[in-house]
Coordinates of C-alpha atoms and ligand atoms in Angstrom, one line a residue:
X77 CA 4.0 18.2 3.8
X78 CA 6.9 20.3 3.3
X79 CA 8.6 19.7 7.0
X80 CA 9.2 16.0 8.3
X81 CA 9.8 17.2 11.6
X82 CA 13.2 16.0 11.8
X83 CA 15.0 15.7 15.1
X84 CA 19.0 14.6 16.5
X85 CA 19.9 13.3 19.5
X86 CA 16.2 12.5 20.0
X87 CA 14.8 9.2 22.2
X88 CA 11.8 7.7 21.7
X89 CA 10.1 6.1 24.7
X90 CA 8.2 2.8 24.1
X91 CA 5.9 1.3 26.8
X92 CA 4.2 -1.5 25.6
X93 CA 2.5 -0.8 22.7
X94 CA 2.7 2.7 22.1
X95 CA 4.8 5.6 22.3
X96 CA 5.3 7.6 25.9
X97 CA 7.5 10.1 25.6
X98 CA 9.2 11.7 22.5
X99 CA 12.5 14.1 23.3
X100 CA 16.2 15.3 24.1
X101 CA 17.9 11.8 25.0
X102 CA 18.9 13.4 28.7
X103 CA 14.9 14.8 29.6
X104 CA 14.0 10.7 28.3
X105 CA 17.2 9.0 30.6
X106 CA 16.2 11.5 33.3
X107 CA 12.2 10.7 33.9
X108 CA 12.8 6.9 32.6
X109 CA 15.8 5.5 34.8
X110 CA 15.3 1.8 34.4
X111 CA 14.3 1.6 30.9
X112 CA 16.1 -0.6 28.4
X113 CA 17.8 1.4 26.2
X114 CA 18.6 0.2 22.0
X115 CA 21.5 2.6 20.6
X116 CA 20.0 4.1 18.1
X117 CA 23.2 6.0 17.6
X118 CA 24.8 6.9 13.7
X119 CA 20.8 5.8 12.2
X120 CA 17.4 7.5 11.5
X121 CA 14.5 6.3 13.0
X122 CA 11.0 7.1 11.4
X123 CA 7.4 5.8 12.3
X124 CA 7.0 3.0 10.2
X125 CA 6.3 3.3 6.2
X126 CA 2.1 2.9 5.9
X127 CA 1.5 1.0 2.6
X128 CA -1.9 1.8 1.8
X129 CA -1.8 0.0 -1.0
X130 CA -0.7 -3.3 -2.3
X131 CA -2.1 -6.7 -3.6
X132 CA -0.3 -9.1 -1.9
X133 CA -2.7 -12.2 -2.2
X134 CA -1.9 -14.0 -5.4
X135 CA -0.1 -17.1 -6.4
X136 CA 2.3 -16.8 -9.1
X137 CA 4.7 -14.5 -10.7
X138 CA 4.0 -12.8 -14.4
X139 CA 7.6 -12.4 -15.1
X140 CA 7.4 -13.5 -19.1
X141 CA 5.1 -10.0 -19.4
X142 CA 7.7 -7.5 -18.7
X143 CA 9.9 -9.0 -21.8
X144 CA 7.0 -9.0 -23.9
X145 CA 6.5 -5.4 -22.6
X146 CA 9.9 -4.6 -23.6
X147 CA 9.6 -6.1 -26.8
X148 CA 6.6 -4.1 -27.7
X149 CA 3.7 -6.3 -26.9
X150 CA 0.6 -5.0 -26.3
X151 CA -1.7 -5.2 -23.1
X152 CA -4.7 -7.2 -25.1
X153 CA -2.2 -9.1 -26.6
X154 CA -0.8 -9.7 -23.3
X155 CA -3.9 -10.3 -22.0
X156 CA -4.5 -12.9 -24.9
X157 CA -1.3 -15.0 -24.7
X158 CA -2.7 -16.0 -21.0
X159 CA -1.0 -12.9 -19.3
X160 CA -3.0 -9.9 -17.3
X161 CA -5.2 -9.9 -14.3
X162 CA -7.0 -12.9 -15.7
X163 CA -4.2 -14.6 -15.7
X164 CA -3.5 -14.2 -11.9
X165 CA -7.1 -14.6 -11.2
X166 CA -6.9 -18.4 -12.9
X167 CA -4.2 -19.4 -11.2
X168 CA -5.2 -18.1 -7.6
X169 CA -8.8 -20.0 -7.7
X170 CA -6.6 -23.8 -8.1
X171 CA -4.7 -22.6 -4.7
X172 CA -6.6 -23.9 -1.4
X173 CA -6.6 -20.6 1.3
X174 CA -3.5 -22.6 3.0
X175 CA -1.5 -22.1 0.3
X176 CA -1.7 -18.6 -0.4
X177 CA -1.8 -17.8 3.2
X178 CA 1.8 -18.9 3.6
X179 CA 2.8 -17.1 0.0
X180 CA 1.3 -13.8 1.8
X181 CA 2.3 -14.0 5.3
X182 CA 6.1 -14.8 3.7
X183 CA 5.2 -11.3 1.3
X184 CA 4.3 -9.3 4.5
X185 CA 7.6 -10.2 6.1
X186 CA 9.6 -9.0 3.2
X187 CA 7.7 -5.6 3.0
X188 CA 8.2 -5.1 6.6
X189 CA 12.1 -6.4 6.3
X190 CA 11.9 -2.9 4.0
X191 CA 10.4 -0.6 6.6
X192 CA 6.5 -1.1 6.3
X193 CA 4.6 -1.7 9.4
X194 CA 1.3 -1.0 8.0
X195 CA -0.2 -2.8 4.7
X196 CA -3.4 -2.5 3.4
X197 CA -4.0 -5.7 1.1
X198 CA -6.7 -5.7 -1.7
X199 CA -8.6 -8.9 -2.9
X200 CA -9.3 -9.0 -6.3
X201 CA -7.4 -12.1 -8.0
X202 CA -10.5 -14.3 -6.9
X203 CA -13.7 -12.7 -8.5
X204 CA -15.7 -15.0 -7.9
X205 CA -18.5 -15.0 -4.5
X206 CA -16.2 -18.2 -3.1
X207 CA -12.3 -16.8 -4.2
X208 CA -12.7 -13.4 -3.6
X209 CA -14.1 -14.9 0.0
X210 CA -11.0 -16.7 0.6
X211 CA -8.7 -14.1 -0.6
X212 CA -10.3 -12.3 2.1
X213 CA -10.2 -14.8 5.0
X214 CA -6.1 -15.1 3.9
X215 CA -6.1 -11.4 4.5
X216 CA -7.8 -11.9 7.9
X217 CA -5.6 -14.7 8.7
X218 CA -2.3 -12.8 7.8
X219 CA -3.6 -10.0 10.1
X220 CA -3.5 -12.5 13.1
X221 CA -0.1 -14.4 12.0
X222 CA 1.8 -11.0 12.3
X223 CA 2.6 -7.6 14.5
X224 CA 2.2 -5.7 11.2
X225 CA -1.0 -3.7 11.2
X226 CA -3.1 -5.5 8.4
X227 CA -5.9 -3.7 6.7
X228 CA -8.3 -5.3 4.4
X229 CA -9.7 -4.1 1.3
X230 CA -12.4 -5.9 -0.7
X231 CA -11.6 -5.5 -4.8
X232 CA -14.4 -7.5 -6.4
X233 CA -14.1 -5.0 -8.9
X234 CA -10.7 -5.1 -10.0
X235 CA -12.0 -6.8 -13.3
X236 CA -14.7 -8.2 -14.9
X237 CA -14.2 -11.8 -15.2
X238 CA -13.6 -13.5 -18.4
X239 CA -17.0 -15.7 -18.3
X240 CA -19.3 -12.4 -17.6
X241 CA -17.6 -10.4 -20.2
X242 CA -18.3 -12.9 -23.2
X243 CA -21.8 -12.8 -22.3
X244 CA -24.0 -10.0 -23.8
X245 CA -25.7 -9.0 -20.4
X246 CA -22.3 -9.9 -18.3
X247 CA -21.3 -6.5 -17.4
X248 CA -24.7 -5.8 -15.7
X249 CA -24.5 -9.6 -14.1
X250 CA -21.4 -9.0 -12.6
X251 CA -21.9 -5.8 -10.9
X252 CA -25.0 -7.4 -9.3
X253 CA -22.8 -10.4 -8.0
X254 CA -20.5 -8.0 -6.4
X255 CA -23.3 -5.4 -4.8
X256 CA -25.6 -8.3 -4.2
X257 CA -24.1 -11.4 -3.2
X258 CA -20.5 -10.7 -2.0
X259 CA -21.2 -7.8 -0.7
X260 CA -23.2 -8.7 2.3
X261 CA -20.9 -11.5 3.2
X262 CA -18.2 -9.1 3.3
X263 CA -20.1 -7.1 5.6
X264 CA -21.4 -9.8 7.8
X265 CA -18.3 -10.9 8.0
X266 CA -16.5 -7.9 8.6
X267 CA -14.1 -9.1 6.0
X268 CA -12.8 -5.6 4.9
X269 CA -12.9 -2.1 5.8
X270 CA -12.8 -0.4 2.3
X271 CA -14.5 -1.4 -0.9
X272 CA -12.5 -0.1 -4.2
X273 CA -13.1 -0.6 -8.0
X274 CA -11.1 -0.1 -10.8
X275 CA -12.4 2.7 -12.4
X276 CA -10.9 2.6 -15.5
X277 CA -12.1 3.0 -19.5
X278 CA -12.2 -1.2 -20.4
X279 CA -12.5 -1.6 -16.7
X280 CA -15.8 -0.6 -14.5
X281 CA -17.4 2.7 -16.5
X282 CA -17.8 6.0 -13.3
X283 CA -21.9 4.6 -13.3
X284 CA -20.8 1.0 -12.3
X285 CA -17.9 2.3 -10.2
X286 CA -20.7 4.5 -8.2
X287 CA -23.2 1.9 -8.1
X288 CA -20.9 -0.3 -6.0
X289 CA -19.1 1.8 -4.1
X290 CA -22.5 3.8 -3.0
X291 CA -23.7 0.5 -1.9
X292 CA -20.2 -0.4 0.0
X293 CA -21.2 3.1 1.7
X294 CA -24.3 1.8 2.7
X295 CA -23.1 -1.2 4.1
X296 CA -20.2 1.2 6.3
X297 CA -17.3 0.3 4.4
X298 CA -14.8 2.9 3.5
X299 CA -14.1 4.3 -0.2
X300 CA -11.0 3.8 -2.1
X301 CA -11.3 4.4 -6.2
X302 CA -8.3 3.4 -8.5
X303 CA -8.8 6.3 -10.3
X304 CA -7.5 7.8 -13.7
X305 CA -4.5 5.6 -14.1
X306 CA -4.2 5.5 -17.7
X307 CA -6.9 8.0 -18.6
X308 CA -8.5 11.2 -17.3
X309 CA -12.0 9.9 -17.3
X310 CA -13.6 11.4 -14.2
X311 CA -12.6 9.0 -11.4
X312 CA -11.3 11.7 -8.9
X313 CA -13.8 13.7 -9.6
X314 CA -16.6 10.7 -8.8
X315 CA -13.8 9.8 -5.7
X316 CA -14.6 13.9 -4.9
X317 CA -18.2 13.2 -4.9
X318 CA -18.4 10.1 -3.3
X319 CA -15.8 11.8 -0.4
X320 CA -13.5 8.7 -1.0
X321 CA -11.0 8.6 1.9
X322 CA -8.3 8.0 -1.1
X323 CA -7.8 8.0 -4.8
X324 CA -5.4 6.0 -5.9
X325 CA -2.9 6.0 -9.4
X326 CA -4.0 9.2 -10.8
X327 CA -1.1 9.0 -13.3
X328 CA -3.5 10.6 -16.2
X329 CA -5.7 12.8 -13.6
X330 CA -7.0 16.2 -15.3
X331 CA -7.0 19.8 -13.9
X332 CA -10.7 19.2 -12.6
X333 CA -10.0 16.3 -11.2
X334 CA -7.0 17.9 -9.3
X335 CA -9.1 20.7 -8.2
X336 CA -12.3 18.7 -7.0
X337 CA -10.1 16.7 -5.0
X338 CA -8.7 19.7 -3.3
X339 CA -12.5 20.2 -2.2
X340 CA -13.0 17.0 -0.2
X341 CA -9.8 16.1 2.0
X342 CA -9.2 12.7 0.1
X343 CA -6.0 11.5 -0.2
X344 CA -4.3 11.1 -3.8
X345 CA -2.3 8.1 -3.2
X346 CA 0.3 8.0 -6.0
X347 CA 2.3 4.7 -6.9
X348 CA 5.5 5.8 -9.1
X349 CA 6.6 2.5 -9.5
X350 CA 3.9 1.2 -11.7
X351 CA 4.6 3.4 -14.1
X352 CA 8.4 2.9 -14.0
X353 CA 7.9 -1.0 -14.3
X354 CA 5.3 -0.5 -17.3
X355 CA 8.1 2.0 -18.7
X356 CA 5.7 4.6 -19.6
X357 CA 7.0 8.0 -19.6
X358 CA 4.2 9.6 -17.7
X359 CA 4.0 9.9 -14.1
X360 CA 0.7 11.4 -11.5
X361 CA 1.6 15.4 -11.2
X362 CA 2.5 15.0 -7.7
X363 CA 3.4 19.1 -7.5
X364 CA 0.2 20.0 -9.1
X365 CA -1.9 17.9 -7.0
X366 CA 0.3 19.0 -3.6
X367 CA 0.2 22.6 -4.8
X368 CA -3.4 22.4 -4.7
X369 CA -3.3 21.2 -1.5
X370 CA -4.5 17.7 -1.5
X371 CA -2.6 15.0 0.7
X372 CA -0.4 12.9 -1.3
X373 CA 0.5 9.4 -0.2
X374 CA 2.8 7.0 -1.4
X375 CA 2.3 3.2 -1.6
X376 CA 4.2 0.0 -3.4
X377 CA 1.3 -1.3 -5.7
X378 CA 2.7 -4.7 -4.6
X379 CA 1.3 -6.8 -7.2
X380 CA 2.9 -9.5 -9.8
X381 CA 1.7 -8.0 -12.7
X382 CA 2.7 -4.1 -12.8
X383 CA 4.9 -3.3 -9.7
X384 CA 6.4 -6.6 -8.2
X385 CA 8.8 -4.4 -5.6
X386 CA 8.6 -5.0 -1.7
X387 CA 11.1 -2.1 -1.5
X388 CA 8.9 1.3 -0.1
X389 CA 12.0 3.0 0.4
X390 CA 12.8 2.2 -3.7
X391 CA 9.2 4.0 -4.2
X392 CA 10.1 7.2 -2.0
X393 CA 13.2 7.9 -4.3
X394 CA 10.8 8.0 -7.2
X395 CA 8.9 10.2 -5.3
X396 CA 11.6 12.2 -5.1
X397 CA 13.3 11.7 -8.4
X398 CA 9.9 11.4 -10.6
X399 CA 7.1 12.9 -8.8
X400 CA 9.8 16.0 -7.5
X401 CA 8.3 15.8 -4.2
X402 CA 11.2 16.7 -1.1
X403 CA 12.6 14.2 0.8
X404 CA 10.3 15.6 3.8
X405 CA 7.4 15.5 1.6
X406 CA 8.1 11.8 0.3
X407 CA 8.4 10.7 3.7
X408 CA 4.8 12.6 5.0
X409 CA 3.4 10.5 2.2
X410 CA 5.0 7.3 3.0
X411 CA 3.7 7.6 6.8
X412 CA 1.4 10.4 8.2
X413 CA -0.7 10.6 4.6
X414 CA -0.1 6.6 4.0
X415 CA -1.5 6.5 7.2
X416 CA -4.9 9.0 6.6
X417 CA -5.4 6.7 3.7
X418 CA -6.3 4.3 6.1
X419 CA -8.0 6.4 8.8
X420 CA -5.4 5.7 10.9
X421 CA -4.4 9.1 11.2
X422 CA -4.5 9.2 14.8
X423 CA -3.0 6.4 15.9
X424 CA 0.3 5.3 13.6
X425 CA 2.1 7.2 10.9
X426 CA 3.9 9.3 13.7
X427 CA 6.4 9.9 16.7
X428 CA 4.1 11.1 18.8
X429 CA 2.9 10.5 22.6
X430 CA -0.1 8.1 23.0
X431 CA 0.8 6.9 19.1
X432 CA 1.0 3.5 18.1
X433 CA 4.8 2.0 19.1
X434 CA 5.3 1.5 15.2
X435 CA 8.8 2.1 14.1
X436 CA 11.7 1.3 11.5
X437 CA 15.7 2.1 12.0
X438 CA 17.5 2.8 8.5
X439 CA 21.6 2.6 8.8
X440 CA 21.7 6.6 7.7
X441 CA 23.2 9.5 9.1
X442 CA 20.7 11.6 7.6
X443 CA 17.2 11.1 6.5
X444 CA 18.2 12.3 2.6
X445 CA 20.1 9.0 3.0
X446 CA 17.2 6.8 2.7
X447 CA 15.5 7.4 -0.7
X448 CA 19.1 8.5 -2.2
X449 CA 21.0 4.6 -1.4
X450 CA 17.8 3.3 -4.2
X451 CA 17.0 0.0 -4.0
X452 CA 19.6 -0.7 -1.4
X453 CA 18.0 -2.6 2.3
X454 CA 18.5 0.2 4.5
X455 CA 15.9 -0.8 6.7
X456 CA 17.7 -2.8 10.1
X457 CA 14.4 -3.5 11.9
X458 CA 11.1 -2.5 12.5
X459 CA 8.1 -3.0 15.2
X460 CA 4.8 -2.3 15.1
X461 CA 2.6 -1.9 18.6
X462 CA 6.2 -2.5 20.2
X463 CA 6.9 -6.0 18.8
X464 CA 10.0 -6.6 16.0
X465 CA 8.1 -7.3 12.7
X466 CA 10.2 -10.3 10.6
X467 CA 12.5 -12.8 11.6
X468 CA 15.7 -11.3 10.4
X469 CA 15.0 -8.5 13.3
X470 CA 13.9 -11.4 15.8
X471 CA 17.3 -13.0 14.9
X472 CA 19.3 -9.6 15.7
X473 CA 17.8 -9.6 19.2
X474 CA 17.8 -6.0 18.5
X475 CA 21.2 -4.8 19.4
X476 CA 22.6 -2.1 16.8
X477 CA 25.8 -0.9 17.1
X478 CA 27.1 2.3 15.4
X479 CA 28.3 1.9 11.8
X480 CA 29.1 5.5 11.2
X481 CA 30.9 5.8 7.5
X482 CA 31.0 2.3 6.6
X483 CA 28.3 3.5 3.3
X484 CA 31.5 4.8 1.5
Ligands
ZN680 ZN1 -3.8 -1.4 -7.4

């Protein structure tokens, strides 16, 4: 992670949807004579930002929580007051699949007008067999409405609904809705290619967690775990032993947990900007966790409860800034890492020949320019397979001119 692989005067040869050629601007002008050429010149270009994690399907904002937050309100008090995850899970089973198809396809354009080109999107605002169904099918129908690469995650088990936790057996009930009844629709379906639970003290306990994610296994889904957000209670280790491709949050992750993830290859995905817009004071041990040698990725946590920010670049500087990861290592984790979270190591995530034309131009002179302008649109376009991703790019017909100085 520690070198980006950063290169000047480079060009980057695009033939249809993938990359062809990678080099010194006179070896690409030389063996392509009649290609188009975009002047790159006085900005950075880096494969497009993979957010592996984000949960973009909802309907309304939570913004009255973060000034009760602030004011020293507590999360079940929150939660009681009509705020939390239930909250967003009421409101998301009155909107028809139309609806929040356009509120996420609008969300995707805004991440991408940021530098994202891949987005995984969770369910798990629906909870029920027929929301978290149609959560789904908006995911699917996002996927088709845009060049950004789409990847779909079913979260039944983001929470336990309301209704099942007020009944004494409820727990037990629910888990069997997800492993037995959803389940093999989204399989049938092919509604999602990762199954992830909340593994979380209050949330699913590590037995429920592996119950349903052994069965997702079964069914030939991939593994995701949010894992020891809050508390170190064994979720990387059970992401360890059930070889998760990624753990995810890991703000409160122990020593063990750090070292049995170093065993399996899975990635830690870390998401900073939850715990900034919380304002706790503790943050994942980024350097412990790299040190040890597990791939750390970076993602948004898009979602309206606990990190409402389109803005990966915003994320990366509190990679750098909070986690004390490098620029070079906050941009592996934003895109070759972002992208193993996904297994889609081999085809996006990097410059490379026969790679995946997936790409985003920052006005910078110099990649430490990125995460160091924070929260500042940096970001002037960005394709993925070859095509421009949002409509502000589409409108700028892709003709950059050089803007060298004009920062100060
Ligand atoms: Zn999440």
């Amino acid at each position: 992670m520690r070198d980006a692989g950063v290169q000047a005067g480079w060009a980057i040869v695009v033939q249809g949807e993938k990359i062809a050629a990678i080099g010194p601007e006179e070896d690409a002008r030389r063996k392509y004579p009649a290609a188009r050429e975009i002047d790159c010149t006085y900005n950075v270009i880096t494969p497009g930002l993979v957010d592996s994690h984000t949960h973009a399907v909802f309907g309304r904002a939570r913004y009255a929580e973060q000034e009760m937050r602030a004011a020293g309100v507590s999360y079940m008090e929150i939660a009681r007051s009509g705020g939390g995850i239930h909250s967003s899970v009421a409101d998301l089973r009155t909107r028809s699949e139309d609806e929040l198809f356009a509120l996420t396809l609008s969300r995707i354009e805004k991440l991408a007008s940021y530098g994202s080109t891949t987005i995984e999107i969770k369910s798990g605002y629906g909870l029920s067999l027929e929301d978290e169904l149609k959560s789904l099918r908006v995911i699917a129908r996002v996927a088709h409405a845009t060049p950004v690469r789409i990847v779909a995650t079913w979260l039944g088990a983001h929470e336990i609904p309301l209704d099942y936790r007020s009944r004494p057996r409820g727990r037990a009930e629910y888990v069997k809705l997800l492993v037995e009844e959803i389940l093999p629709i989204v399989h049938k379906e092919r509604l999602a290619q990762f199954a992830d639970v909340f593994c979380e003290p209050g949330v699913f306990t590590v037995e429920e967690t592996r119950s349903i994610l052994d069965a997702s296994a079964r069914a030939g889904l991939g593994i995701k775990l949010h894992a020891d957000e809050l508390e170190p209670a064994g979720g990387a280790e059970l992401a360890a032993e059930l070889k998760a491709i990624s753990a995810d949050h890991l703000a409160a992750i122990s020593k063990n947990g750090i070292a049995a993830l170093a065993t399996t290859g899975t990635v830690a995905t870390l998401l900073p900007g939850t715990m900034l817009f919380l304002g706790r004071d503790r943050q994942a041990p980024a350097r412990a966790i790299i040190d040890a040698g597990v791939p750390v990725a970076l993602a948004t946590d898009f979602n309206p409860g606990t990190s409402p920010t389109v803005n990966f670049p915003l994320i990366m500087t509190l990679g750098v800034s909070q986690l004390r990861m490098s620029v070079a290592e906050s941009f592996v984790a934003a895109t070759v890492n972002g992208a193993a979270a996904l297994d889609l190591a081999e085809t996006t995530g990097q410059l490379a020949p026969g790679y995946s034309a997936d790409l985003a131009i920052f006005e910078a002179e110099d990649i430490r320019e990125i995460p160091y302008w924070y929260g500042d649109r940096r970001c002037k376009a960005t394709w993925a397979r070859g095509k421009p991703c949002h409509a502000l790019e589409r409108a700028n017909k892709l003709q950059f001119t050089a803007s060298r100085g004009d920062a100060t």
